[in-house]
CSV table of C-alpha atoms in Angstrom, one decimal:
chain,number,residue,atom,x,y,z
A,426,MET,CA,0.4,29.4,10.6
A,427,ASP,CA,0.0,27.4,7.4
A,428,ALA,CA,-3.4,25.7,7.0
A,429,GLN,CA,-2.8,21.7,7.3
A,430,GLN,CA,-3.4,19.6,4.4
A,431,PRO,CA,-5.1,16.3,5.2
A,432,SER,CA,-2.5,13.7,5.5
A,433,SER,CA,-2.6,11.1,2.7
A,434,GLY,CA,-1.2,8.3,4.4
A,435,THR,CA,-3.7,4.9,4.2
A,436,GLY,CA,-4.0,4.4,7.7
A,437,VAL,CA,-4.3,1.3,10.1
A,438,ALA,CA,-6.4,-0.6,7.4
A,439,PRO,CA,-3.9,-2.2,5.2
A,440,PRO,CA,-1.4,-3.0,7.7
A,441,SER,CA,-4.3,-5.0,9.5
A,442,PHE,CA,-5.6,-6.6,6.4
A,443,ALA,CA,-2.1,-7.9,6.1
A,444,ILE,CA,-2.1,-9.3,9.7
A,445,GLY,CA,-5.5,-10.9,9.6
A,446,MET,CA,-4.7,-12.6,6.4
A,447,PHE,CA,-1.4,-13.8,8.0
A,448,VAL,CA,-3.6,-15.2,11.1
A,449,LEU,CA,-5.9,-16.8,9.0
A,450,LEU,CA,-2.9,-18.3,7.0
A,451,VAL,CA,-1.3,-19.7,10.2
A,452,GLY,CA,-4.9,-20.4,11.4
A,453,LEU,CA,-4.7,-23.1,8.8
A,454,ILE,CA,-2.2,-25.1,9.7
A,455,VAL,CA,-2.0,-24.8,13.5
A,456,ASN,CA,-5.7,-25.0,14.2
A,457,PRO,CA,-8.5,-24.5,11.6
A,458,LEU,CA,-11.5,-24.0,14.2
A,459,LEU,CA,-9.8,-21.2,16.4
A,460,ILE,CA,-7.7,-19.0,14.9
A,461,ALA,CA,-8.7,-19.5,11.3
A,462,PRO,CA,-11.9,-18.0,12.2
A,463,LEU,CA,-10.8,-15.3,14.2
A,464,GLY,CA,-8.0,-14.7,11.1
A,465,GLY,CA,-10.8,-14.3,8.9
A,466,ALA,CA,-12.8,-11.6,11.0
A,467,ILE,CA,-9.6,-9.6,11.3
A,468,ALA,CA,-9.4,-9.4,7.6
A,469,LEU,CA,-13.1,-8.5,7.0
A,470,ILE,CA,-13.5,-5.9,9.3
A,471,ALA,CA,-10.1,-4.4,8.1
A,472,ALA,CA,-11.1,-4.8,4.3
A,473,VAL,CA,-14.4,-3.4,5.3
A,474,GLY,CA,-12.4,-0.3,6.8
A,475,TRP,CA,-10.2,0.2,4.0
A,476,ILE,CA,-13.0,0.0,1.4
A,477,ARG,CA,-15.3,2.8,2.8
A,478,ARG,CA,-12.2,5.0,4.0
A,479,GLY,CA,-11.1,4.6,0.3
A,480,ASN,CA,-14.5,5.9,-0.8
A,481,GLN,CA,-14.4,8.8,1.9
A,482,ALA,CA,-11.1,10.1,0.4
A,483,ASP,CA,-12.1,10.1,-3.1
A,484,VAL,CA,-14.4,12.7,-2.4
A,485,ALA,CA,-12.5,14.9,-0.2
A,486,THR,CA,-9.6,15.4,-1.9
A,487,GLU,CA,-10.8,15.6,-5.6
A,488,GLU,CA,-9.2,18.7,-7.0
A,489,PRO,CA,-9.8,20.4,-11.0
A,490,PRO,CA,-7.0,19.7,-13.0
A,491,SER,CA,-4.7,22.5,-13.2
A,492,LEU,CA,-3.9,24.0,-16.8
A,493,GLU,CA,-0.2,24.5,-16.0
A,494,PRO,CA,2.2,21.4,-16.6
A,495,VAL,CA,4.1,20.5,-13.2
A,496,ALA,CA,7.9,21.0,-12.7
A,497,ALA,CA,9.7,17.8,-12.3
A,498,THR,CA,12.1,18.4,-9.2
A,499,GLU,CA,13.1,15.0,-8.8
A,500,GLU,CA,15.9,13.1,-10.0
A,501,ARG,CA,15.1,10.7,-13.0
A,502,TYR,CA,17.0,8.0,-14.0
A,503,SER,CA,17.7,7.0,-17.6
A,504,ARG,CA,16.3,3.4,-18.5
A,505,SER,CA,19.6,1.8,-18.2
A,506,ARG,CA,20.0,2.1,-14.9
A,507,LEU,CA,16.7,1.4,-14.3
A,508,LEU,CA,17.4,-2.2,-16.0
A,509,GLU,CA,20.6,-1.9,-14.3
A,510,ARG,CA,19.3,-1.8,-10.5
A,511,ALA,CA,16.8,-4.3,-11.6
A,512,THR,CA,19.4,-6.9,-13.2
A,513,LEU,CA,21.2,-6.1,-10.1
A,514,ALA,CA,18.2,-6.6,-7.4
A,515,LEU,CA,17.1,-9.7,-9.3
A,516,GLY,CA,20.6,-11.4,-9.0
A,517,GLY,CA,20.6,-10.6,-5.3
A,518,LEU,CA,17.4,-12.3,-4.7
A,519,VAL,CA,18.5,-15.3,-7.1
A,520,GLY,CA,21.6,-15.6,-5.1
A,521,LEU,CA,19.4,-15.7,-1.5
A,522,GLY,CA,17.4,-18.4,-2.8
């Protein structure tokens, strides 16, 4: 059996932070005395958890740099193709607005 490598996922903190900020902003409009502090607390707790987990992940995944160049297995796009797709995407966004 192969040894399992640690997961590189970010966890639950970033989505929790986003939800907390959303609740905070909605709370400012709906009920600033009840809902806004709840959203602020959720965002603050999630931010602290995100920062603490980020510090632990940096220490755990530190590896010495390899001397061999890494072979690119992914398909690379030319600059013109990138600009073409970016232009189409921006045009689509403008069309939606």
